[in-house]
Coordinates of C-alpha atoms and ligand atoms in Angstrom, one line a residue:
X1 CA -79.3 -51.1 -79.0
X2 CA -82.1 -48.6 -78.6
X3 CA -84.6 -48.4 -81.3
X4 CA -85.6 -45.5 -83.6
X5 CA -88.9 -43.9 -82.8
X6 CA -92.0 -45.8 -83.7
X7 CA -93.0 -43.5 -86.5
X8 CA -90.4 -41.7 -88.6
X9 CA -91.7 -38.4 -90.1
X10 CA -90.8 -36.1 -92.9
X11 CA -89.2 -32.7 -92.3
X12 CA -90.6 -29.9 -94.5
X13 CA -90.3 -26.2 -94.1
X14 CA -88.8 -26.5 -90.6
X15 CA -91.6 -28.8 -89.2
X16 CA -91.9 -32.6 -88.8
X17 CA -94.9 -33.8 -90.8
X18 CA -96.8 -37.1 -91.1
X19 CA -98.5 -38.5 -94.2
X20 CA -101.2 -41.2 -94.0
X21 CA -99.3 -43.9 -95.9
X22 CA -96.5 -45.7 -93.9
X23 CA -94.2 -48.6 -94.5
X24 CA -92.5 -50.9 -92.0
X25 CA -88.8 -51.0 -91.3
X26 CA -87.5 -54.5 -90.4
X27 CA -84.3 -55.1 -88.4
X28 CA -81.7 -56.9 -90.5
X29 CA -80.3 -58.3 -87.3
X30 CA -83.3 -60.4 -86.2
X31 CA -86.1 -59.6 -88.6
X32 CA -88.3 -57.8 -86.0
X33 CA -90.3 -54.7 -86.9
X34 CA -88.3 -51.6 -85.8
X35 CA -90.9 -49.1 -86.5
X36 CA -92.9 -47.4 -89.3
X37 CA -91.9 -44.7 -91.7
X38 CA -94.2 -42.2 -93.4
X39 CA -94.2 -42.3 -97.2
X40 CA -94.3 -39.0 -99.0
X41 CA -96.9 -38.5 -101.7
X42 CA -96.5 -36.2 -104.7
X43 CA -98.2 -33.3 -102.8
X44 CA -95.7 -33.4 -100.0
X45 CA -92.8 -33.5 -102.3
X46 CA -94.3 -30.5 -104.0
X47 CA -94.5 -28.7 -100.7
X48 CA -90.9 -29.6 -99.9
X49 CA -89.6 -28.2 -103.2
X50 CA -91.7 -25.1 -102.8
X51 CA -90.4 -24.6 -99.2
X52 CA -86.8 -25.1 -100.4
X53 CA -87.3 -22.5 -103.2
X54 CA -88.7 -19.9 -100.9
X55 CA -86.0 -20.4 -98.2
X56 CA -83.2 -20.4 -100.8
X57 CA -84.4 -17.2 -102.3
X58 CA -85.4 -15.7 -98.9
X59 CA -83.7 -16.1 -95.6
X60 CA -80.8 -18.3 -96.8
X61 CA -79.8 -15.8 -99.6
X62 CA -78.8 -13.3 -96.9
X63 CA -76.2 -15.6 -95.4
X64 CA -72.6 -14.9 -96.5
X65 CA -70.3 -17.9 -97.3
X66 CA -68.7 -17.4 -93.9
X67 CA -72.1 -17.3 -92.1
X68 CA -73.1 -20.5 -93.9
X69 CA -69.8 -22.1 -92.7
X70 CA -70.8 -21.1 -89.2
X71 CA -74.1 -22.9 -89.7
X72 CA -72.3 -26.0 -91.0
X73 CA -70.1 -26.0 -87.9
X74 CA -73.2 -25.8 -85.6
X75 CA -74.6 -28.8 -87.5
X76 CA -71.4 -30.7 -86.9
X77 CA -71.5 -29.9 -83.2
X78 CA -75.2 -30.9 -83.1
X79 CA -74.3 -34.4 -84.5
X80 CA -71.5 -34.7 -82.0
X81 CA -73.8 -33.9 -79.1
X82 CA -76.1 -36.7 -80.1
X83 CA -73.4 -39.0 -81.4
X84 CA -74.6 -42.1 -79.5
X85 CA -78.1 -41.7 -80.8
X86 CA -76.8 -41.5 -84.3
X87 CA -74.7 -44.6 -83.8
X88 CA -77.6 -46.5 -82.3
X89 CA -79.9 -45.5 -85.2
X90 CA -77.4 -46.4 -87.9
X91 CA -76.7 -49.8 -86.3
X92 CA -80.4 -50.6 -85.8
X93 CA -81.1 -49.8 -89.5
X94 CA -78.1 -51.6 -91.0
X95 CA -76.9 -54.3 -88.6
X96 CA -73.3 -53.0 -88.9
X97 CA -70.8 -53.3 -86.0
X98 CA -71.1 -50.5 -83.5
X99 CA -67.4 -49.7 -83.6
X100 CA -67.7 -49.2 -87.4
X101 CA -70.7 -46.9 -87.0
X102 CA -68.7 -44.9 -84.5
X103 CA -65.4 -44.6 -86.3
X104 CA -66.6 -44.5 -89.9
X105 CA -70.2 -43.6 -90.5
X106 CA -71.1 -41.0 -87.9
X107 CA -67.6 -39.6 -87.5
X108 CA -67.5 -39.0 -91.2
X109 CA -70.9 -37.3 -91.0
X110 CA -69.3 -34.8 -88.6
X111 CA -66.2 -34.4 -90.7
X112 CA -68.2 -33.8 -93.9
X113 CA -69.7 -30.6 -92.3
X114 CA -66.4 -29.5 -90.9
X115 CA -64.5 -30.0 -94.2
X116 CA -66.9 -28.1 -96.3
X117 CA -67.3 -25.3 -93.7
X118 CA -63.5 -24.8 -93.9
X119 CA -63.4 -25.1 -97.7
X120 CA -66.2 -22.6 -98.4
X121 CA -64.4 -20.0 -96.3
X122 CA -61.2 -20.5 -98.3
X123 CA -62.6 -20.7 -101.8
X124 CA -62.6 -17.5 -103.9
X125 CA -63.4 -16.9 -107.5
X126 CA -61.2 -16.6 -110.6
X127 CA -59.7 -13.2 -111.7
X128 CA -58.0 -12.4 -115.1
X129 CA -56.6 -9.3 -116.7
X130 CA -56.2 -8.6 -120.4
X131 CA -55.3 -5.7 -122.7
X132 CA -57.5 -4.9 -125.7
X133 CA -56.2 -4.1 -129.2
X134 CA -57.1 -0.4 -128.3
X135 CA -54.7 -0.7 -125.3
X136 CA -57.5 -0.7 -122.6
X137 CA -56.9 -2.8 -119.5
X138 CA -60.0 -4.9 -118.8
X139 CA -60.5 -7.6 -116.2
X140 CA -62.8 -10.5 -115.6
X141 CA -63.8 -12.3 -112.4
X142 CA -66.2 -15.0 -111.5
X143 CA -69.0 -15.3 -108.9
X144 CA -70.0 -18.6 -107.4
X145 CA -73.8 -18.8 -107.1
X146 CA -76.0 -21.6 -105.8
X147 CA -78.2 -23.6 -108.3
X148 CA -81.2 -23.0 -106.1
X149 CA -83.0 -26.3 -105.1
X150 CA -80.9 -29.5 -105.0
X151 CA -82.4 -32.9 -104.8
X152 CA -80.3 -35.5 -102.9
X153 CA -81.1 -39.2 -103.3
X154 CA -79.0 -41.5 -101.2
X155 CA -78.5 -45.3 -100.7
X156 CA -78.5 -47.5 -97.7
X157 CA -75.0 -48.8 -97.5
X158 CA -73.3 -45.9 -95.7
X159 CA -76.4 -43.8 -95.0
X160 CA -75.1 -41.0 -92.8
X161 CA -71.7 -40.8 -94.5
X162 CA -73.1 -40.5 -98.0
X163 CA -76.0 -38.3 -97.2
X164 CA -73.9 -35.7 -95.4
X165 CA -71.2 -35.9 -98.1
X166 CA -73.8 -34.2 -100.4
X167 CA -75.8 -32.1 -97.9
X168 CA -72.7 -30.3 -96.5
X169 CA -71.3 -28.9 -99.8
X170 CA -74.8 -28.2 -101.2
X171 CA -75.6 -26.0 -98.1
X172 CA -72.1 -24.5 -98.1
X173 CA -72.7 -23.2 -101.6
X174 CA -76.0 -21.6 -100.6
X175 CA -78.5 -24.1 -102.0
X176 CA -81.6 -25.4 -100.2
X177 CA -82.0 -29.2 -100.4
X178 CA -84.7 -31.8 -100.4
X179 CA -83.2 -35.1 -99.4
X180 CA -84.7 -38.6 -99.9
X181 CA -82.7 -41.3 -98.0
X182 CA -83.1 -44.9 -98.8
X183 CA -86.3 -46.6 -97.6
X184 CA -84.0 -49.1 -95.9
X185 CA -82.2 -46.5 -93.8
X186 CA -84.5 -43.7 -92.8
X187 CA -83.3 -43.2 -89.2
X188 CA -80.1 -41.1 -89.2
X189 CA -81.6 -38.7 -91.9
X190 CA -84.5 -38.1 -89.5
X191 CA -82.1 -37.4 -86.6
X192 CA -80.2 -35.1 -88.9
X193 CA -83.4 -33.1 -89.5
X194 CA -83.7 -32.7 -85.7
X195 CA -80.1 -31.5 -85.6
X196 CA -80.9 -29.0 -88.4
X197 CA -83.8 -27.7 -86.4
X198 CA -81.8 -27.3 -83.2
X199 CA -78.9 -25.7 -85.1
X200 CA -81.2 -22.9 -86.3
X201 CA -80.9 -23.7 -90.0
X202 CA -83.6 -21.5 -91.5
X203 CA -86.9 -23.3 -92.2
X204 CA -87.0 -24.8 -95.7
X205 CA -83.2 -24.9 -96.3
X206 CA -83.1 -28.6 -95.4
X207 CA -86.1 -30.8 -96.2
X208 CA -86.5 -34.5 -95.8
X209 CA -89.0 -36.8 -97.5
X210 CA -89.2 -40.5 -96.9
X211 CA -90.3 -43.1 -99.4
X212 CA -89.3 -45.4 -102.2
X213 CA -88.0 -44.8 -105.7
X214 CA -90.4 -45.6 -108.6
X215 CA -93.8 -44.0 -108.2
X216 CA -92.9 -42.7 -104.8
X217 CA -90.8 -39.9 -103.2
X218 CA -87.7 -40.6 -105.3
X219 CA -89.4 -40.4 -108.6
X220 CA -91.7 -37.5 -107.6
X221 CA -88.6 -35.5 -106.5
X222 CA -86.3 -36.2 -109.4
X223 CA -89.1 -35.5 -111.9
X224 CA -90.1 -32.3 -110.1
X225 CA -89.6 -29.2 -112.4
X226 CA -88.8 -27.1 -109.4
X227 CA -85.5 -29.0 -108.7
X228 CA -82.5 -27.3 -110.3
X229 CA -79.9 -30.1 -109.8
X230 CA -79.9 -33.7 -108.8
X231 CA -77.2 -35.6 -107.0
X232 CA -77.5 -39.3 -106.6
X233 CA -75.7 -42.2 -105.1
X234 CA -76.9 -45.7 -105.8
X235 CA -77.2 -48.4 -108.5
X236 CA -76.2 -47.6 -112.1
X237 CA -79.6 -48.6 -113.4
X238 CA -81.3 -46.2 -111.1
X239 CA -78.9 -43.5 -112.2
X240 CA -79.9 -44.1 -115.8
X241 CA -83.6 -43.6 -114.9
X242 CA -82.8 -40.5 -112.9
X243 CA -80.8 -39.2 -115.9
X244 CA -83.9 -39.4 -118.1
X245 CA -85.9 -37.5 -115.5
X246 CA -83.2 -34.8 -115.3
X247 CA -83.1 -34.5 -119.1
X248 CA -86.5 -32.8 -118.9
X249 CA -85.3 -29.3 -118.1
X250 CA -81.7 -30.1 -118.8
X251 CA -80.8 -30.2 -115.1
X252 CA -77.4 -30.9 -113.8
X253 CA -76.7 -34.3 -112.3
X254 CA -73.9 -35.9 -110.3
X255 CA -73.9 -39.7 -110.0
X256 CA -71.9 -42.0 -107.8
X257 CA -72.9 -45.4 -108.9
X258 CA -71.9 -49.1 -108.7
X259 CA -68.6 -50.8 -109.1
X260 CA -67.0 -54.2 -109.8
X261 CA -63.6 -53.2 -108.4
X262 CA -60.4 -55.1 -108.7
X263 CA -57.5 -55.6 -106.3
X264 CA -54.2 -56.5 -108.0
X265 CA -51.7 -58.3 -105.9
X266 CA -48.2 -58.6 -107.3
X267 CA -45.8 -61.3 -106.1
X268 CA -43.4 -58.6 -104.7
X269 CA -46.0 -57.2 -102.3
X270 CA -45.8 -57.2 -98.5
X271 CA -47.7 -60.4 -98.3
X272 CA -49.3 -60.0 -94.8
X273 CA -50.3 -56.4 -95.6
X274 CA -51.8 -57.4 -98.9
X275 CA -53.9 -60.2 -97.3
X276 CA -55.1 -57.9 -94.6
X277 CA -55.8 -55.2 -97.2
X278 CA -57.9 -57.5 -99.4
X279 CA -59.8 -58.9 -96.4
X280 CA -60.8 -55.3 -95.6
X281 CA -61.5 -54.3 -99.2
X282 CA -63.7 -57.3 -99.8
X283 CA -65.5 -57.8 -96.6
X284 CA -65.8 -54.3 -94.9
X285 CA -69.4 -53.5 -94.2
X286 CA -70.3 -57.0 -95.2
X287 CA -69.1 -56.2 -98.7
X288 CA -71.6 -53.4 -99.1
X289 CA -69.3 -50.6 -100.0
X290 CA -69.3 -49.4 -103.7
X291 CA -65.4 -49.5 -103.4
X292 CA -65.2 -53.1 -102.3
X293 CA -63.0 -55.5 -104.3
X294 CA -65.1 -58.2 -105.8
X295 CA -62.4 -59.2 -108.3
X296 CA -58.9 -60.1 -106.9
X297 CA -56.0 -60.8 -109.3
X298 CA -52.9 -62.4 -107.7
X299 CA -49.6 -63.0 -109.5
X300 CA -49.2 -66.7 -110.1
X301 CA -46.1 -67.4 -107.9
X302 CA -48.1 -66.4 -104.7
X303 CA -51.6 -67.4 -105.9
X304 CA -52.1 -70.6 -103.9
X305 CA -50.5 -69.2 -100.8
X306 CA -52.6 -66.0 -101.1
X307 CA -55.9 -67.9 -101.5
X308 CA -55.1 -70.1 -98.4
X309 CA -54.3 -67.0 -96.3
X310 CA -57.4 -65.1 -97.5
X311 CA -59.5 -68.1 -96.7
X312 CA -58.1 -68.4 -93.2
X313 CA -58.7 -64.6 -92.7
X314 CA -62.3 -64.8 -94.0
X315 CA -63.1 -67.7 -91.8
X316 CA -61.7 -65.7 -88.8
X317 CA -64.0 -62.8 -89.3
X318 CA -66.4 -62.9 -86.5
X319 CA -70.0 -62.5 -87.6
X320 CA -72.3 -61.3 -84.9
X321 CA -74.4 -58.9 -83.0
X322 CA -73.3 -55.3 -83.6
X323 CA -72.2 -54.7 -80.0
X324 CA -70.3 -58.0 -79.5
X325 CA -66.6 -57.5 -78.9
X326 CA -64.4 -58.2 -81.9
X327 CA -67.3 -58.5 -84.3
X328 CA -66.1 -57.8 -87.8
X329 CA -69.2 -58.5 -89.9
X330 CA -72.8 -57.6 -89.4
X331 CA -75.9 -58.6 -91.4
X332 CA -76.7 -57.6 -95.0
X333 CA -79.1 -54.6 -95.2
X334 CA -82.2 -56.6 -95.7
X335 CA -83.7 -60.0 -96.5
X336 CA -84.5 -58.8 -100.0
X337 CA -80.8 -58.0 -100.5
X338 CA -79.8 -61.3 -99.0
X339 CA -82.0 -63.0 -101.6
X340 CA -80.1 -61.2 -104.3
X341 CA -76.7 -62.1 -102.9
X342 CA -77.8 -65.8 -102.4
X343 CA -78.9 -65.7 -106.0
X344 CA -75.3 -64.8 -107.0
X345 CA -74.0 -67.6 -104.8
X346 CA -76.1 -70.0 -106.7
X347 CA -75.3 -68.5 -110.1
X348 CA -71.5 -68.8 -109.3
X349 CA -71.9 -72.5 -108.7
X350 CA -73.7 -72.9 -112.0
X351 CA -71.0 -70.8 -113.8
X352 CA -68.4 -73.3 -112.5
X353 CA -66.9 -71.5 -109.5
X354 CA -65.0 -73.3 -106.8
X355 CA -66.3 -72.1 -103.5
X356 CA -63.2 -71.7 -101.3
X357 CA -65.2 -70.7 -98.3
X358 CA -68.7 -69.5 -97.4
X359 CA -71.4 -69.4 -100.0
X360 CA -74.1 -69.9 -97.4
X361 CA -76.0 -68.7 -94.4
X362 CA -74.5 -69.0 -90.9
X363 CA -76.7 -70.7 -88.2
X364 CA -76.6 -69.1 -84.8
X365 CA -79.3 -71.0 -82.9
X366 CA -80.8 -67.7 -81.7
X367 CA -82.9 -64.8 -83.0
X368 CA -80.2 -63.9 -85.6
X369 CA -81.4 -66.8 -87.6
X370 CA -84.3 -64.5 -88.5
X371 CA -81.7 -61.8 -89.6
X372 CA -80.1 -61.2 -93.0
X373 CA -76.7 -62.8 -92.6
X374 CA -74.4 -64.6 -95.0
X375 CA -70.9 -65.9 -94.6
X376 CA -67.9 -64.2 -96.2
X377 CA -67.4 -66.0 -99.5
X378 CA -64.4 -66.6 -101.7
X379 CA -64.6 -68.0 -105.2
X380 CA -62.0 -69.2 -107.7
X381 CA -62.2 -70.7 -111.2
X382 CA -64.7 -68.3 -112.9
X383 CA -64.1 -67.2 -116.5
X384 CA -63.6 -63.5 -116.9
X385 CA -66.9 -63.3 -118.9
X386 CA -69.0 -65.0 -116.2
X387 CA -71.9 -62.9 -115.0
X388 CA -70.5 -63.2 -111.4
X389 CA -67.3 -61.5 -112.7
X390 CA -69.1 -58.7 -114.5
X391 CA -72.1 -57.8 -112.3
X392 CA -71.9 -56.1 -108.9
X393 CA -73.0 -58.5 -106.1
X394 CA -72.7 -56.0 -103.3
X395 CA -72.1 -58.6 -100.6
X396 CA -69.2 -60.2 -98.8
X397 CA -67.7 -62.0 -101.7
X398 CA -64.7 -61.9 -103.9
X399 CA -63.3 -64.0 -106.8
X400 CA -59.5 -64.7 -106.8
X401 CA -57.8 -65.4 -110.1
X402 CA -54.1 -65.8 -111.0
X403 CA -52.3 -63.7 -113.6
X404 CA -48.9 -63.8 -115.2
X405 CA -48.1 -60.4 -116.8
X406 CA -48.7 -56.8 -116.1
X407 CA -50.3 -56.1 -119.5
X408 CA -52.6 -59.1 -119.1
X409 CA -53.9 -58.0 -115.7
X410 CA -54.4 -54.4 -116.7
X411 CA -56.5 -55.6 -119.7
X412 CA -58.5 -57.9 -117.4
X413 CA -59.1 -55.2 -114.8
X414 CA -60.2 -52.7 -117.5
X415 CA -62.5 -55.2 -119.2
X416 CA -65.5 -54.1 -117.1
X417 CA -68.6 -52.1 -117.7
X418 CA -67.8 -50.3 -114.4
X419 CA -64.8 -48.1 -113.6
X420 CA -64.9 -47.0 -110.0
X421 CA -61.8 -48.1 -108.1
X422 CA -58.8 -50.4 -107.9
X423 CA -56.2 -51.3 -105.4
X424 CA -52.6 -52.4 -106.2
X425 CA -50.4 -54.3 -103.8
X426 CA -46.7 -54.1 -104.6
X427 CA -43.3 -53.0 -103.2
X428 CA -42.3 -51.7 -106.7
X429 CA -43.5 -48.1 -106.8
X430 CA -42.5 -47.6 -110.4
X431 CA -44.7 -50.5 -111.4
X432 CA -47.5 -49.1 -109.2
X433 CA -47.4 -45.7 -110.9
X434 CA -47.2 -47.3 -114.4
X435 CA -50.2 -49.6 -113.7
X436 CA -52.2 -46.7 -112.0
X437 CA -51.8 -44.7 -115.2
X438 CA -53.3 -47.4 -117.3
X439 CA -56.3 -48.5 -115.2
X440 CA -59.6 -47.0 -116.4
X441 CA -61.0 -46.2 -113.0
X442 CA -61.8 -43.1 -110.9
X443 CA -59.6 -44.0 -108.0
X444 CA -56.5 -46.2 -107.5
X445 CA -55.1 -47.2 -104.1
X446 CA -51.4 -48.3 -103.8
X447 CA -50.8 -50.6 -100.7
X448 CA -54.0 -49.3 -99.0
X449 CA -57.7 -49.1 -99.5
X450 CA -60.5 -46.7 -98.7
X451 CA -58.1 -44.0 -97.3
X452 CA -58.9 -40.7 -99.0
X453 CA -58.3 -37.0 -98.5
X454 CA -61.8 -35.5 -98.8
X455 CA -60.4 -32.7 -101.0
X456 CA -59.5 -35.1 -103.8
X457 CA -62.0 -35.8 -106.7
X458 CA -64.1 -38.8 -106.2
X459 CA -66.2 -40.6 -108.7
X460 CA -66.2 -43.3 -111.4
X461 CA -66.1 -43.9 -115.1
X462 CA -68.6 -45.6 -117.4
X463 CA -71.4 -47.3 -115.4
X464 CA -69.8 -46.2 -112.1
X465 CA -70.8 -42.6 -112.4
X466 CA -70.8 -39.1 -113.8
X467 CA -68.8 -36.2 -112.6
X468 CA -66.6 -35.9 -109.5
X469 CA -67.4 -34.7 -106.0
X470 CA -64.9 -34.0 -103.2
X471 CA -63.2 -30.7 -102.1
X472 CA -63.5 -28.0 -104.7
X473 CA -65.0 -30.5 -107.2
X474 CA -68.1 -30.6 -105.0
X475 CA -68.2 -26.8 -104.8
X476 CA -68.1 -26.7 -108.6
X477 CA -71.0 -29.1 -108.9
X478 CA -73.2 -27.4 -106.2
X479 CA -72.7 -23.9 -107.7
X480 CA -73.0 -22.0 -111.0
X481 CA -70.2 -19.6 -112.1
X482 CA -71.1 -16.2 -113.4
X483 CA -68.3 -14.4 -115.2
X484 CA -68.2 -10.6 -115.0
X485 CA -66.1 -8.7 -117.6
X486 CA -65.3 -5.2 -116.7
X487 CA -64.0 -2.3 -118.7
X488 CA -63.1 0.1 -115.9
Ligands
LIG501 P1 -80.7 -47.9 -105.4 O1 -80.3 -47.3 -106.7 O2 -81.6 -49.1 -105.4 O3 -81.3 -46.8 -104.5 C1 -80.6 -45.6 -104.1 C2 -81.7 -44.5 -103.8 O4 -82.4 -44.2 -105.0 C3 -82.7 -44.9 -102.8 O5 -83.0 -43.8 -102.0 C4 -83.9 -45.3 -103.7 O6 -85.2 -45.2 -103.0 C5 -83.8 -44.3 -104.8 N1 -84.4 -44.7 -106.0 C6 -84.6 -45.9 -106.5 N2 -85.3 -45.9 -107.7 C7 -85.5 -44.5 -108.0 C8 -86.1 -43.8 -109.1 N3 -86.6 -44.5 -110.1 N4 -86.1 -42.5 -109.0 C9 -85.6 -41.8 -107.9 N5 -85.0 -42.4 -106.9 C10 -84.9 -43.8 -106.9 O7 -79.3 -48.2 -104.7 P2 -79.0 -49.0 -103.3 O8 -79.4 -50.4 -103.4 O9 -79.7 -48.2 -102.2 O10 -77.5 -48.8 -103.1 C11 -76.5 -49.7 -103.5 C12 -75.9 -49.2 -104.8 O11 -75.2 -47.9 -104.6 C13 -74.7 -50.1 -105.2 O12 -74.8 -50.2 -106.6 C14 -73.5 -49.3 -104.9 O13 -72.3 -49.6 -105.6 C15 -73.9 -47.9 -105.1 N6 -73.1 -47.0 -104.3 C16 -72.2 -46.2 -105.0 C17 -71.3 -45.3 -104.3 C18 -70.4 -44.4 -105.1 O14 -69.8 -43.5 -104.4 N7 -70.0 -44.7 -106.3 C19 -71.4 -45.2 -103.0 C20 -72.3 -46.0 -102.3 C21 -73.2 -46.9 -103.0

């Protein structure tokens, strides 16, 4: 794969800028240094917010919704023109299989801009009529206005997909943005800045600052008084910190946070489909998707058979270089994250888990031994209150437990600090609807996983998030309504 440029720069007010402090980006595939990234200081973040404010109130304010939609379509075309470069950058940063970066990450980046271009063209305001006691007919209507400057903080697990999921609706609504991608995945965001420049997005409408969270670009940005709204995807703990920063100035927040998601497999399921589905939901992207199932509950009559089939499936997942044919699992994002995942592997043993498969590092006998790999891992035998059953591991691991009754499994699924998603595998649709209604999560899949119409609301309950994005829910978050009451 080709490498990202040796020095990744910020993009502020339509220009690429460097700052003296830099940090290294290591390849999770083989541990070598991929390049260096400039780290923003408070002064640069200040400049980025000021540029965003001036662009939002200046050039960008003259664009109609339809003209902004045209800009979004030009951005989508710009990504498509450089599709291979985006794929290479995403793969180099994350170690994920090339086919996945092509079909999921970068393809969704394009789709996000197209979806919100279409949506903003079609979205009108509200209109109501009423008659007063005096018999006068008055009417009210709403205007949708941008917040102004939106800060977007994104994680490393699906970098391009998740960043554009927020940039597209924010721009569609007429905001200017300052984005801070994860320090672990700076490359596609930098390419996106190049696309913005080439697409003629007015200077200052899209700004990019690189850096870390605490005492770095992330904190400088979220605490900045010039930011009107903050949208964040990442860990629940980070969300809580950002919420405190947002409380100063009572700024709006939208949070997409962690999960400890369940898959529930009923004995009447299509067995092969359920095994294939749980393999996907537990191990896609090396388990680094907020929606992954780390808790799998299987109805007792098929429990043993299911565990055996899942084990065979997990052991058949090819771990390898991103461009190898049939590769299914890449590396974890970094050595630091691997240490965290290995810590949970150790903790699970201490908590009494039976390791059905995995639980260790694969040995390749080549430079991948310097990479950040682990084997897909299945546990059984943990108590529901074990830490490994309650905390998000965010790696290729699931625990499989038997259950006997619907009420029982619903209570066990709901007994979580998180509430993001669940998947149900059954042929009995009545049961599926009844269980869906009782699960305390933001998203339920029935006989599928990950599939989602981008117009539906997306988000989680409790530690999994605050608010919903997707379709008009995104437009609601990225705009303010003004109501106008008229006595004609
Ligand atoms: P993280 O919280 O460590 O970092 C996310 C981003 O926040 C990074 O850009 C980081 O630099 C920044 N950040 C960290 N501390 C900050 C601070 N104090 N102030 C401002 N910014 C700060 O998360 P991560 O490890 O990058 O991502 C993995 C997490 O994201 C998992 O918990 C996963 O479940 C969650 N996630 C959730 C969704 C969802 O839609 N619900 C989607 C993807 C990932």
